[in-house]
CSV table of C-alpha atoms in Angstrom, one decimal:
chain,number,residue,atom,x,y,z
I,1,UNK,CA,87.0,101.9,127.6
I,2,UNK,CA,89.6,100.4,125.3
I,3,UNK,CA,92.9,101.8,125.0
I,4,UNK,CA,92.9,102.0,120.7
I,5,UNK,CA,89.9,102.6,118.3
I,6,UNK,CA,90.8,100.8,115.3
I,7,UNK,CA,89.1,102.4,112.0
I,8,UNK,CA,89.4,99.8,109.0
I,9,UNK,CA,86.9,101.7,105.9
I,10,UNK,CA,85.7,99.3,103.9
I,11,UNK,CA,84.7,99.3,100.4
I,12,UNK,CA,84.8,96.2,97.9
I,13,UNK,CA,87.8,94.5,99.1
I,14,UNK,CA,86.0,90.6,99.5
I,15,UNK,CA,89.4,89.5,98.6
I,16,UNK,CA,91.3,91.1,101.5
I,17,UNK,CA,89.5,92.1,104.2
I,18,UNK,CA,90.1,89.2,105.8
I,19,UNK,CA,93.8,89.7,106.1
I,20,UNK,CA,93.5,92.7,107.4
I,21,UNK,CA,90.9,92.4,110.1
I,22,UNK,CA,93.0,89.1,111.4
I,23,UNK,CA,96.0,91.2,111.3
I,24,UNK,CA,94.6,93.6,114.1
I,25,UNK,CA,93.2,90.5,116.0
I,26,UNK,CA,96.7,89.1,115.8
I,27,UNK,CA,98.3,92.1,117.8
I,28,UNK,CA,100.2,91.6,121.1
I,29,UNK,CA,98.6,94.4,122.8
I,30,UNK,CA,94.9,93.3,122.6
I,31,UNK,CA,93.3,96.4,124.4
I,32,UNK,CA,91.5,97.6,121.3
I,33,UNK,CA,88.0,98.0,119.5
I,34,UNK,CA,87.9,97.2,115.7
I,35,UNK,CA,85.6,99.5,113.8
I,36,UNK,CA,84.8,98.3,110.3
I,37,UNK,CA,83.1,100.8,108.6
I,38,UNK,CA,81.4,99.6,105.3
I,39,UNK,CA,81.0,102.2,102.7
I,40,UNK,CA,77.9,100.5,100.8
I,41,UNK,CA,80.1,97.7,99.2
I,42,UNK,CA,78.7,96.3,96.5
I,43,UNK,CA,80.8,92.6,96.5
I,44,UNK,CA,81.1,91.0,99.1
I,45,UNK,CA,83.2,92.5,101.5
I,46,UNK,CA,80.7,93.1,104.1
I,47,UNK,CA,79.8,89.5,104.5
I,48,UNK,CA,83.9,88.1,104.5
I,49,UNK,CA,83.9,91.2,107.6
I,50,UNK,CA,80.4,89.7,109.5
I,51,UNK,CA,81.8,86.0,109.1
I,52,UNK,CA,84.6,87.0,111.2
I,53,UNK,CA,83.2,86.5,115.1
I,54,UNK,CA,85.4,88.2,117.5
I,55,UNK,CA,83.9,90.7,120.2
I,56,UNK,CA,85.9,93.5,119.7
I,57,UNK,CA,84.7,94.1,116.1
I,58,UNK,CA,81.9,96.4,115.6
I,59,UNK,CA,80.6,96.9,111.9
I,60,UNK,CA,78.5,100.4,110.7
I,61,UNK,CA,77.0,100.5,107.8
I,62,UNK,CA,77.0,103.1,105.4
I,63,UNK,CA,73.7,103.4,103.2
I,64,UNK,CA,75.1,105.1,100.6
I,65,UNK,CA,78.4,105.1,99.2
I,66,UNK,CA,80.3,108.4,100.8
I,67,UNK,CA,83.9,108.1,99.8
I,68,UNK,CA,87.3,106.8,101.9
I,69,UNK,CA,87.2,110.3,104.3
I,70,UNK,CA,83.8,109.9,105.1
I,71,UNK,CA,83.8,106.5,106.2
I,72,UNK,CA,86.9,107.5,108.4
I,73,UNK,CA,85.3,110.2,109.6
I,74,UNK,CA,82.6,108.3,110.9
I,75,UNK,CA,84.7,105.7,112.7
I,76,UNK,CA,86.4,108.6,114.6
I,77,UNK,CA,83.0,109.5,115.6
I,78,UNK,CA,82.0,106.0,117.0
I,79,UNK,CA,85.4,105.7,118.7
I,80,UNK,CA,85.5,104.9,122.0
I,81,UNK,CA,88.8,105.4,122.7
I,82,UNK,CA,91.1,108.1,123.3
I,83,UNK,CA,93.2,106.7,120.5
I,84,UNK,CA,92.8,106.6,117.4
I,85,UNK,CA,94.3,104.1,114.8
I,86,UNK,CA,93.9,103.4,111.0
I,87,UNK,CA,94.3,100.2,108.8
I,88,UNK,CA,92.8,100.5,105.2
I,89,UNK,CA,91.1,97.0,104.3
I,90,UNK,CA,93.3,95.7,102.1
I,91,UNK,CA,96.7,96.5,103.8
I,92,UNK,CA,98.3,94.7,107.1
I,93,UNK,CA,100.2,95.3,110.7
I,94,UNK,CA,102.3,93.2,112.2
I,95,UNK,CA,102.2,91.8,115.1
I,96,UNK,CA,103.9,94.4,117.0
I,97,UNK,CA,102.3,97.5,115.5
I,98,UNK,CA,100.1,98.7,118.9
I,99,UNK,CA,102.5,97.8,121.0
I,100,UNK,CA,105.1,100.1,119.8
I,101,UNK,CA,102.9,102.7,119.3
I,102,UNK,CA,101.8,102.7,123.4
I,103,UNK,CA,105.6,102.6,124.0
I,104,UNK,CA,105.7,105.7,121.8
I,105,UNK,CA,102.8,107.0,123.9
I,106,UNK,CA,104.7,106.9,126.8
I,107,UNK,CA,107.6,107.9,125.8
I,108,UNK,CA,106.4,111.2,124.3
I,109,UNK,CA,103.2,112.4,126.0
I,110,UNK,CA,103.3,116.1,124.7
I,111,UNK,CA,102.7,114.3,121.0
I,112,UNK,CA,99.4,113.7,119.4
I,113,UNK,CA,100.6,111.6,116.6
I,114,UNK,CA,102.0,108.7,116.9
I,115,UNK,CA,102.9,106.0,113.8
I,116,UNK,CA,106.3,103.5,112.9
I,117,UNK,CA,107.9,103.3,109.7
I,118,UNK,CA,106.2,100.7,107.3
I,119,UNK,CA,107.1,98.7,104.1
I,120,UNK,CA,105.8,98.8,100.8
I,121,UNK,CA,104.4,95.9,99.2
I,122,UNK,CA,104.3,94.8,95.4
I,123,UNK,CA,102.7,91.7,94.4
I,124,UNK,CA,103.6,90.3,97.8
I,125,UNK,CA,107.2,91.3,97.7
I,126,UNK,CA,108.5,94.2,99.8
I,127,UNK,CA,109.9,97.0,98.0
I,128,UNK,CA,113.1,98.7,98.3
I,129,UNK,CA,113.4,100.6,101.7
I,130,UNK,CA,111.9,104.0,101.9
I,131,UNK,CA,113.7,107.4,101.0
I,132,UNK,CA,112.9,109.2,103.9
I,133,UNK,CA,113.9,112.9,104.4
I,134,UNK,CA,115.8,111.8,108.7
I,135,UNK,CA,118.8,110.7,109.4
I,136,UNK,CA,117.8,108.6,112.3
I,137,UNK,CA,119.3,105.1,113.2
I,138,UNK,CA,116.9,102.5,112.4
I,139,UNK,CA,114.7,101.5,115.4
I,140,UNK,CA,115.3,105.1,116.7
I,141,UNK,CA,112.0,106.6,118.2
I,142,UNK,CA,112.0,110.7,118.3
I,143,UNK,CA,109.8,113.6,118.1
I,144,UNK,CA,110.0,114.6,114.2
I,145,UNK,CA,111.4,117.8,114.4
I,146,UNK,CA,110.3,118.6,111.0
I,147,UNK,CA,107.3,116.4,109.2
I,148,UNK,CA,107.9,118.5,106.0
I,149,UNK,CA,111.1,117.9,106.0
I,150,UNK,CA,111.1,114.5,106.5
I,151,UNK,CA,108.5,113.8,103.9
I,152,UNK,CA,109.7,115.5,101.6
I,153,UNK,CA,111.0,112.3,99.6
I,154,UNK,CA,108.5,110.2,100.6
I,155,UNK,CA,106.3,110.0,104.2
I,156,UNK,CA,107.6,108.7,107.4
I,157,UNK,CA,104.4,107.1,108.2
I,158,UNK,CA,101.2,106.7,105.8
I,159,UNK,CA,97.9,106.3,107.8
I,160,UNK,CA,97.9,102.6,108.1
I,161,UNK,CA,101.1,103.1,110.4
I,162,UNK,CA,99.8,105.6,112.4
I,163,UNK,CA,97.9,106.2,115.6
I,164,UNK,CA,96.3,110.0,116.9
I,165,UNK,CA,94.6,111.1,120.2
I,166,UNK,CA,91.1,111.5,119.3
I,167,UNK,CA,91.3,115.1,120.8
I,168,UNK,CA,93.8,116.2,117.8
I,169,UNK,CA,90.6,115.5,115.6
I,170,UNK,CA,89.0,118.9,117.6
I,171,UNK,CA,92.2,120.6,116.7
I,172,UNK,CA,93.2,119.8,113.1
I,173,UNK,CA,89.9,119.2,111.9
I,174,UNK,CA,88.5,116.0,109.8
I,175,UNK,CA,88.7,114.4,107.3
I,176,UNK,CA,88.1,116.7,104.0
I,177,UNK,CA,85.3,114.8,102.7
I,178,UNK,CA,85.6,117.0,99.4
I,179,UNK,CA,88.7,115.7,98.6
I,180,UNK,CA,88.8,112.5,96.6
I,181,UNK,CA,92.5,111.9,96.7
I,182,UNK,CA,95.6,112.9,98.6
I,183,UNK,CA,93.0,112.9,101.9
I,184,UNK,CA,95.8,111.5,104.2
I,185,UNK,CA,98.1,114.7,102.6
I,186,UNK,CA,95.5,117.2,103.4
I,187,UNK,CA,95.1,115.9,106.9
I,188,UNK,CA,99.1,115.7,107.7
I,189,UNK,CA,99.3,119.5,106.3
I,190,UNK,CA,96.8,120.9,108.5
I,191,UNK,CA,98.1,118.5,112.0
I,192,UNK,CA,101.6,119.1,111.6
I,193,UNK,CA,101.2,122.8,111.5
I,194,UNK,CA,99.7,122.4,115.0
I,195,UNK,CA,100.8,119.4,116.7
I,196,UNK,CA,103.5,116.9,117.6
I,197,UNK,CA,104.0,113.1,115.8
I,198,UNK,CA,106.5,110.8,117.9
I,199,UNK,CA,108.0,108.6,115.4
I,200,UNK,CA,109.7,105.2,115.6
I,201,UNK,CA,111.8,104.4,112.2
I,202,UNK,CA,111.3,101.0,112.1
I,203,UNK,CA,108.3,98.9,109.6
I,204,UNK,CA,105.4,97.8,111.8
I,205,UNK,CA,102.8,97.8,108.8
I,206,UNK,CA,102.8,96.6,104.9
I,207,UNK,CA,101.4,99.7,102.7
I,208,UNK,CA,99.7,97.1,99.7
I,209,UNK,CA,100.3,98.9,96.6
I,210,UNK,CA,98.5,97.3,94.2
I,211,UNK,CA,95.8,95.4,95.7
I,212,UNK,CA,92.8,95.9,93.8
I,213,UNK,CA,90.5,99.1,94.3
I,214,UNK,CA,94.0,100.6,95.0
I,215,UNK,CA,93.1,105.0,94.6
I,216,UNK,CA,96.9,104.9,93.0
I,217,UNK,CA,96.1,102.8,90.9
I,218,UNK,CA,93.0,104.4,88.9
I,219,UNK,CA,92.7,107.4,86.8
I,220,UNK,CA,93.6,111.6,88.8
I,221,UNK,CA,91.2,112.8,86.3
I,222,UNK,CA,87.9,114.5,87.6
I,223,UNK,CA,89.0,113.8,90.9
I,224,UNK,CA,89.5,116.5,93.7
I,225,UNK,CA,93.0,117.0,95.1
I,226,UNK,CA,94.2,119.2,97.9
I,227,UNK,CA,93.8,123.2,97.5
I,228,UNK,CA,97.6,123.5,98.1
I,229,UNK,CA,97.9,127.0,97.1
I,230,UNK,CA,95.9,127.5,100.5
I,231,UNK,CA,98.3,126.5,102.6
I,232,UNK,CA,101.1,128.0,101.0
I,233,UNK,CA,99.7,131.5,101.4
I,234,UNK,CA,98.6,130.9,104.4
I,235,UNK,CA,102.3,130.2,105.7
I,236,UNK,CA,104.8,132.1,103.5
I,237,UNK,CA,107.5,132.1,106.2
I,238,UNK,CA,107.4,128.4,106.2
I,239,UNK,CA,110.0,127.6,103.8
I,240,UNK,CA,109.7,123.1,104.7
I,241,UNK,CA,106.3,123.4,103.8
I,242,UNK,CA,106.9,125.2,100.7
I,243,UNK,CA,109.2,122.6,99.3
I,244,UNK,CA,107.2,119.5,100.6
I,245,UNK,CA,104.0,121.3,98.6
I,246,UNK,CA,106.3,121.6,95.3
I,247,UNK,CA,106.7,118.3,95.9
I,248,UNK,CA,103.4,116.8,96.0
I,249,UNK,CA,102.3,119.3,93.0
I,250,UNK,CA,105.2,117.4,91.1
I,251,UNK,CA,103.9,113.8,92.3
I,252,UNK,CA,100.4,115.2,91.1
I,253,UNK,CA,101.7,116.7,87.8
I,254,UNK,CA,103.3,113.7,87.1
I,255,UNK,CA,100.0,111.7,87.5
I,256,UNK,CA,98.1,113.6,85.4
I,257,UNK,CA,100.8,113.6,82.5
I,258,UNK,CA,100.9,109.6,82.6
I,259,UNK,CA,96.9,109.4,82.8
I,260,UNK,CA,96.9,112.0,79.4
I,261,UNK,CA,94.7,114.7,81.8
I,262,UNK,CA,96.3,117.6,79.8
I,263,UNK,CA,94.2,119.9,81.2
I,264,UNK,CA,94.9,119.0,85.0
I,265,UNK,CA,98.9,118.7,84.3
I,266,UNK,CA,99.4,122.0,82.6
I,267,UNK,CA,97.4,123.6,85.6
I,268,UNK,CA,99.5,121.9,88.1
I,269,UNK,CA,102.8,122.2,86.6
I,270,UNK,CA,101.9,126.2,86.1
I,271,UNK,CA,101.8,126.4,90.2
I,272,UNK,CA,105.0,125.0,90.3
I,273,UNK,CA,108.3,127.1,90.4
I,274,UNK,CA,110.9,125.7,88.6
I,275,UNK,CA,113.6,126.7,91.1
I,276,UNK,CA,112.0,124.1,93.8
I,277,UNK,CA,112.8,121.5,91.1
I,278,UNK,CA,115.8,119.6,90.5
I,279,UNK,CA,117.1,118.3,87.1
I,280,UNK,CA,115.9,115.2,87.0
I,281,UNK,CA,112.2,116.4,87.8
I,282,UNK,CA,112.6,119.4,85.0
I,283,UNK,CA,113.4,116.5,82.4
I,284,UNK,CA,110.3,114.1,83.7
I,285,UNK,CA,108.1,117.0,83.2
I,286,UNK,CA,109.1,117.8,80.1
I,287,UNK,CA,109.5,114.8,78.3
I,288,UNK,CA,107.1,113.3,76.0
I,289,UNK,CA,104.8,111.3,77.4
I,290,UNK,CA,105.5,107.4,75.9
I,291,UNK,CA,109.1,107.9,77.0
I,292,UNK,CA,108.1,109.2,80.4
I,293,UNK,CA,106.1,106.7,80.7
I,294,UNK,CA,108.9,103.7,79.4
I,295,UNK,CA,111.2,105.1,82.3
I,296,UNK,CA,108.8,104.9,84.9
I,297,UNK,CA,108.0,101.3,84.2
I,298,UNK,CA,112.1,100.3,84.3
I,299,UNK,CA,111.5,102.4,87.8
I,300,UNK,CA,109.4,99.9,89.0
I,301,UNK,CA,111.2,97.3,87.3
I,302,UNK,CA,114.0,97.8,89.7
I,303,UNK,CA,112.1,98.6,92.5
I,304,UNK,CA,110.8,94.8,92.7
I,305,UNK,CA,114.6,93.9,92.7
I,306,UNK,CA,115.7,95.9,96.0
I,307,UNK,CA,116.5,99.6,94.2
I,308,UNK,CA,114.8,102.6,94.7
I,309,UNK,CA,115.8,105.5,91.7
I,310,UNK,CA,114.0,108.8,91.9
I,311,UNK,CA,114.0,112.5,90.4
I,312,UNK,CA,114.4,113.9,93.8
I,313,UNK,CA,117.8,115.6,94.6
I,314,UNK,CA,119.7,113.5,97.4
């Protein structure tokens, strides 16, 4: 039995698959199976992932396309491990990545989640660092003591740096496969409510942000997000939660506003208390939309060059 499961979903990414699946082979600790699980690509992604002989990969084929949580849900199935680990196709781990999450392993056995900080990636350049909710020495390794808290600003860990015990998968449940965006957030909600992540803050994967395909990249609209109205009435005394939700309705809101889905925006920005919001945030929502939009592009602007601004409250 191998010590990891790797679960790579695939689905039309011919142009970088192959960087990814050579970034897992790459890894120091080599105790792994690679599970590529094609989602009825229609390039030819599934043929760059057959070319590449190594026999730790195994490839499943989906017949019919099902979506990103599907085809991770199946890969959890098929694991044979008692880990669990997740690399999109078109994103990357460095060398170390495994071998820092077995140290965190051992380090922290009552956890079930496991993941290392990571770095963004624009056009092949690395973005400033992250604004994480922790103040934790860099290369610190802990037990967060608060996920909502800490990813509040923006997430410790994104799936591609993370690593869970197959078991937590009987606990939190799967993949939503309803959901067609925000699946990673419903999944964190609904496992940090119940169990442990061990951290280490320090980059071990590159988050790609605008490879092509990229779900950030394409239009909210007619998509399914995250019921998070659920969670919040389903925990009122759990005032983290509450503020990492506002949060992610503002992302959302946001979204929808730059993408001209009137109808989604005004729904999302009606669940959202303006108290929760600081002033910055009040402004972006309420601006018109060309000028909204004209700040967010000098945002990125100076995000290539090493500066992260943002509307969240420091």
């Amino acid at each position: 039995m191998p010590y990891f499961s790797v679960v790579m979903p695939l689905y039309n990414k011919e142009a970088f698959v192959a960087d990814a699946v050579r970034s897992v082979l790459a890894q120091n600790f080599a105790d792994f199976e690679l599970l590529i699980v094609d989602d009825a690509s229609t390039d030819a992604s599934l043929h760059v992932a057959e070319s590449i002989d190594d026999p730790r990969i195994r490839i499943i084929r989906h017949e019919k396309n099902k979506g990103l949580s599907a085809a991770r849900n199946t890969g959890i199935k098929n694991a044979a491990a008692k880990f669990v680990a997740f690399l999109d196709a078109d994103d990357l781990w460095l060398p170390m990545f495994l071998e820092k999450i077995v140290s965190l392993v051992e380090e922290f056995p009552q956890a079930s989640i496991f993941a290392t900080g990571y770095l963004e990636q624009r056009r092949g350049i690395n973005a400033a660092p992250l604004k994480i909710n922790l103040e934790v020495a860099k290369g610190s390794a802990l037990v967060l003591p608060d996920y909502f808290e800490a990813a509040l600003y923006q997430p410790p860990y994104w799936f591609g740096s993370a690593a869970v015990r197959k078991s937590a998968f009987d606990q939190a449940g799967y993949f939503d496969e309803t959901i067609t965006f925000g699946e990673d957030t419903d999944w964190n909600i609904r496992a940090n409510l119940l169990l442990k992540a061990a951290y280490l803050h320090e980059p071990h994967a590159i988050y790609r942000i605008d490879s092509q395909n990229q779900i950030t990249g394409s239009r909210l609209g007619g998509r399914y997000i995250t019921d998070f109205s659920k969670y919040e009435t389903n925990n009122p005394n759990y005032p983290s939660l509450k503020k990492f939700l506002y949060a992610n309705r503002y992302f959302l809101a946001m979204a929808y506003k730059m993408e001209g889905s009137k109808k989604e925006f005004t729904l999302l920005r009606g669940q959202i208390d303006a108290r929760n919001l600081s002033a910055a945030q009040k402004m972006m929502l309420g601006m018109p939309r060309p000028l909204a939009a004209l700040l967010q592009k000098a945002k990125r602007w100076v995000l290539r060059r090493g500066i992260r601004l943002t509307a969240f409250p420091r």
